[in-house]
JSON list of C-alpha atoms and ligand atoms in Angstrom, two decimals:
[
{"chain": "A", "resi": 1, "resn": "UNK", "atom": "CA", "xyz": [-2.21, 5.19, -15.62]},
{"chain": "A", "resi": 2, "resn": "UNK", "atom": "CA", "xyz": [-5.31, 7.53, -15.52]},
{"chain": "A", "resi": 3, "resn": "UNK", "atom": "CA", "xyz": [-7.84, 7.14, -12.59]},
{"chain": "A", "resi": 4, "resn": "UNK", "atom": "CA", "xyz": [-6.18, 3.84, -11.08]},
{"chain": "A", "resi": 5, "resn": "UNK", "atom": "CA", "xyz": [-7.02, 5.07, -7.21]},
{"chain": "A", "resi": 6, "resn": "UNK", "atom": "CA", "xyz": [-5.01, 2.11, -5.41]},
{"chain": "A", "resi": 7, "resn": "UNK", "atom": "CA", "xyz": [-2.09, -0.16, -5.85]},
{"chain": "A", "resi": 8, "resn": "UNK", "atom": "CA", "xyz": [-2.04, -3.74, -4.87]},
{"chain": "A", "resi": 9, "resn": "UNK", "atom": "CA", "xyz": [0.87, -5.07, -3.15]},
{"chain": "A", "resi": 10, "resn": "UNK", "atom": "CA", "xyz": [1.26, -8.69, -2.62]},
{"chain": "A", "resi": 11, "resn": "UNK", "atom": "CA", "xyz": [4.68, -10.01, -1.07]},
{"chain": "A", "resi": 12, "resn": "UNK", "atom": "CA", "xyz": [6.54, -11.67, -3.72]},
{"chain": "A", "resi": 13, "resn": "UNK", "atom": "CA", "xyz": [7.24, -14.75, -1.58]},
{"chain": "A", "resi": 14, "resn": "UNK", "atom": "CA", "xyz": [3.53, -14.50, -0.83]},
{"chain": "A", "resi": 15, "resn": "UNK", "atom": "CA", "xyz": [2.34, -13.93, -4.65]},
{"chain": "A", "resi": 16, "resn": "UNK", "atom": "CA", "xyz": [4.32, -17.15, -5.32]},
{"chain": "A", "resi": 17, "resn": "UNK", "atom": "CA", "xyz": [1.94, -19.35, -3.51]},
{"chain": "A", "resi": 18, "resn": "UNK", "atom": "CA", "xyz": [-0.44, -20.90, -5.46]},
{"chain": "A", "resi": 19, "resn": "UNK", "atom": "CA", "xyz": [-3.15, -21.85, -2.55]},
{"chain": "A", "resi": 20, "resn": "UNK", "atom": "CA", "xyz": [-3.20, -18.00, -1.63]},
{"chain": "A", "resi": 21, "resn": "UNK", "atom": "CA", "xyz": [-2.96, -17.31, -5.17]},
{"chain": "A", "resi": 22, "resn": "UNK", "atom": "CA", "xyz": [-6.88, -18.95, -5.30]},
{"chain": "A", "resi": 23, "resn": "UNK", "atom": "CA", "xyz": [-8.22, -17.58, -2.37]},
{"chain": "A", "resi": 24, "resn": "UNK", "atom": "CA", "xyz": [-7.25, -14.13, -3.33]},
{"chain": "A", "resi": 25, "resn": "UNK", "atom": "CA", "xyz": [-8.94, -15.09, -6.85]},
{"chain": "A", "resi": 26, "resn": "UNK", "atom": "CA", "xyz": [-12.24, -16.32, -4.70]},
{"chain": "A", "resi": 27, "resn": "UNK", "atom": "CA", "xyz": [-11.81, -13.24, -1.80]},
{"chain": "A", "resi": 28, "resn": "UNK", "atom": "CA", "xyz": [-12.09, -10.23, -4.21]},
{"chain": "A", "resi": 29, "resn": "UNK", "atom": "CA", "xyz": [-15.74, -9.55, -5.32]},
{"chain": "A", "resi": 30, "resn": "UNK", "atom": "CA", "xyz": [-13.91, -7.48, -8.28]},
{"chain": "A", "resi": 31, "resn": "UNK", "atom": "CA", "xyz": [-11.51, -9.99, -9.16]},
{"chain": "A", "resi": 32, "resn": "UNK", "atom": "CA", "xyz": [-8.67, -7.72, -9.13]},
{"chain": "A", "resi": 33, "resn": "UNK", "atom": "CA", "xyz": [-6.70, -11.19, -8.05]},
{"chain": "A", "resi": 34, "resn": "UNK", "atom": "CA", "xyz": [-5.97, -14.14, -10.30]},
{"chain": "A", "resi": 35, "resn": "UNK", "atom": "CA", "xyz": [-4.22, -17.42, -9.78]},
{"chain": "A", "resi": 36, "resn": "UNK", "atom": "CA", "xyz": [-1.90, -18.20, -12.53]},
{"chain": "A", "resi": 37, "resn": "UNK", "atom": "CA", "xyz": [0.46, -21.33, -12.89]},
{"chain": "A", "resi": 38, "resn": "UNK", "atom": "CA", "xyz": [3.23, -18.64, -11.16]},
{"chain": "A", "resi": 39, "resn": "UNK", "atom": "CA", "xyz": [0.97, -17.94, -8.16]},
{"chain": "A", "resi": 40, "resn": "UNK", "atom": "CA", "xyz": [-0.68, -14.35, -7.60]},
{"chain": "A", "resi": 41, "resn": "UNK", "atom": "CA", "xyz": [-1.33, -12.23, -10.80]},
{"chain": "A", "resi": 42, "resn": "UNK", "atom": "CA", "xyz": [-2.98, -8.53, -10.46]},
{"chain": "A", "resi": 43, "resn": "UNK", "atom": "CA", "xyz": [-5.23, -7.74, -12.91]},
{"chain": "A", "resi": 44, "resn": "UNK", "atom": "CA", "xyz": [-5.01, -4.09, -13.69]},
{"chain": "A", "resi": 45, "resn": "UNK", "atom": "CA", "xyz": [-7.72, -3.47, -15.55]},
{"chain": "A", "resi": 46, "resn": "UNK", "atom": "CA", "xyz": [-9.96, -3.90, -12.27]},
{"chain": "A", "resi": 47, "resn": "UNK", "atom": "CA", "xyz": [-8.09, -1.58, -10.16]},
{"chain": "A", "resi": 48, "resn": "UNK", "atom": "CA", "xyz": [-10.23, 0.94, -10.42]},
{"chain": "A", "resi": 49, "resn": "UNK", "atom": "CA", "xyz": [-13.18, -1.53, -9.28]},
{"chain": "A", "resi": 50, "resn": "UNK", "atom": "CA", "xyz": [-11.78, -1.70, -6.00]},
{"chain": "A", "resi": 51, "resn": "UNK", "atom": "CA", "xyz": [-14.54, -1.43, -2.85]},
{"chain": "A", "resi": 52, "resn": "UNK", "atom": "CA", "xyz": [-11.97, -1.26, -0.04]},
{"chain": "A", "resi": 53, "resn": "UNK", "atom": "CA", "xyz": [-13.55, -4.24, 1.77]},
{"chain": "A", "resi": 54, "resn": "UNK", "atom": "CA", "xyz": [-10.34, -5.93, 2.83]},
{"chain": "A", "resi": 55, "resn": "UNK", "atom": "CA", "xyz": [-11.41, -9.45, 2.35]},
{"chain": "A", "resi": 56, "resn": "UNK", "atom": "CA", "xyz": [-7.92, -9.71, 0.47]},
{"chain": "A", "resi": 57, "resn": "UNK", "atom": "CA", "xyz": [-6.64, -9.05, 3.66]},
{"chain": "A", "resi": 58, "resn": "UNK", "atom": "CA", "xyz": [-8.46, -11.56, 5.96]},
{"chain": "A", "resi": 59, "resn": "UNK", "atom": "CA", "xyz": [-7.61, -13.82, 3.35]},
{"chain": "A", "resi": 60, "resn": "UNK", "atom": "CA", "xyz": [-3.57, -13.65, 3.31]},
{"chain": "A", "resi": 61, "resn": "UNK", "atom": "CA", "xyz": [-1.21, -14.17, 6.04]},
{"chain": "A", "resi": 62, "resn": "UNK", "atom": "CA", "xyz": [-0.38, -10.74, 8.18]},
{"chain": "A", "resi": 63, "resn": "UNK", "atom": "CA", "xyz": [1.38, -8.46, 6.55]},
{"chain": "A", "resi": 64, "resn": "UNK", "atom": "CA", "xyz": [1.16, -10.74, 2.67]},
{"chain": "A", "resi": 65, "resn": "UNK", "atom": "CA", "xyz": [-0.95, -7.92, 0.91]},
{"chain": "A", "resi": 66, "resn": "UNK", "atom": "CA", "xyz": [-1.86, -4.42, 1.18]},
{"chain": "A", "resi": 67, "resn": "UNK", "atom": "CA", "xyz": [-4.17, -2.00, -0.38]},
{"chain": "A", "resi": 68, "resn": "UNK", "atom": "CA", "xyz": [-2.26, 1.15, -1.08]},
{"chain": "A", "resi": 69, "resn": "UNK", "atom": "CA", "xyz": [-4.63, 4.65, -1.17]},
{"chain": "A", "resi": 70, "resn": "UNK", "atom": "CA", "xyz": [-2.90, 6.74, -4.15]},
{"chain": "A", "resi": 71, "resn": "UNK", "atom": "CA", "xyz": [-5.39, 9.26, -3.48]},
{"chain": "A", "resi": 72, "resn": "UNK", "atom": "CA", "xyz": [-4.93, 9.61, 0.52]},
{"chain": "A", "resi": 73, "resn": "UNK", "atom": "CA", "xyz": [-1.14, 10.38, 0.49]},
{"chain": "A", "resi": 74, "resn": "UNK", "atom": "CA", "xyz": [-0.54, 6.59, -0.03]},
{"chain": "A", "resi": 75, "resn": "UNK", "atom": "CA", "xyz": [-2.31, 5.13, 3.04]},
{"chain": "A", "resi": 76, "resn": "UNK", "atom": "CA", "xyz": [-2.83, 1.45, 3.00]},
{"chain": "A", "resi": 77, "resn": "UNK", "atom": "CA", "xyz": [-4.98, -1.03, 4.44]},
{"chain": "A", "resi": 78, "resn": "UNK", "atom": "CA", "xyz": [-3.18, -3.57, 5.52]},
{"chain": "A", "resi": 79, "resn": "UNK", "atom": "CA", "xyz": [-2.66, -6.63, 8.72]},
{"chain": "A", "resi": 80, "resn": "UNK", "atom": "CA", "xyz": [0.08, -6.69, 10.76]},
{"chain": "B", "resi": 101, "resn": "LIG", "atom": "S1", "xyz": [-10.08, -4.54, -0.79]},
{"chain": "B", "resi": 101, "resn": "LIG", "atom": "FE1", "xyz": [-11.75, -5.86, -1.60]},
{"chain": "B", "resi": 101, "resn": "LIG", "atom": "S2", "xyz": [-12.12, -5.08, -3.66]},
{"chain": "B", "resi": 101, "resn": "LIG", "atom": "FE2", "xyz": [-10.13, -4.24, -3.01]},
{"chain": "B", "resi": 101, "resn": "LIG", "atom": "S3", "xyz": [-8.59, -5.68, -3.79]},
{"chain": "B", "resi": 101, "resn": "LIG", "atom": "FE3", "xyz": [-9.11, -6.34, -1.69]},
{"chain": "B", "resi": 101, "resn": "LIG", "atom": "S4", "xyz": [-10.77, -7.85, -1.93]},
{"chain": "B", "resi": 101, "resn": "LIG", "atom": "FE4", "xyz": [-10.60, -6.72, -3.87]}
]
């Protein structure tokens, strides 16, 4: 797709939990996160709204979620 900057990745065991599910949907000031009835859906559409703030990441386990940089030779924010 044109002008999508980053790529969401969310674990799939991760993305299957409905609890993390909402508090990615409540984290993300962009709402690039929503909880379906299968856990963790990324909205694509939003992408591009993307502030780099991390809160997705202080709100998933270590390691559940990261924040890929297309644009910076795929460097990602992420917790370990
Ligand atoms: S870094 Fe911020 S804006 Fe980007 S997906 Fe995570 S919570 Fe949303």
């Amino acid at each position: 797709m044109d002008g999508i900057f980053i790529r969401v990745e969310v674990d799939p065991a991760a993305a299957a939990d409905g609890e993390l599910a909402r508090k990615l949907e409540e984290a993300c000031p962009v709402d690039i996160y929503a909880a379906g009835a299968g856990g963790v859906r990324i909205v694509a559409e939003n992408l591009d709204e993307c502030v780099l703030c991390e809160l997705c990441l202080d709100a998933a386990p270590a390691g559940a979620v990261r924040v890929v940089k297309l644009y910076d030779n795929g460097a990602a924010l992420e917790r370990s």
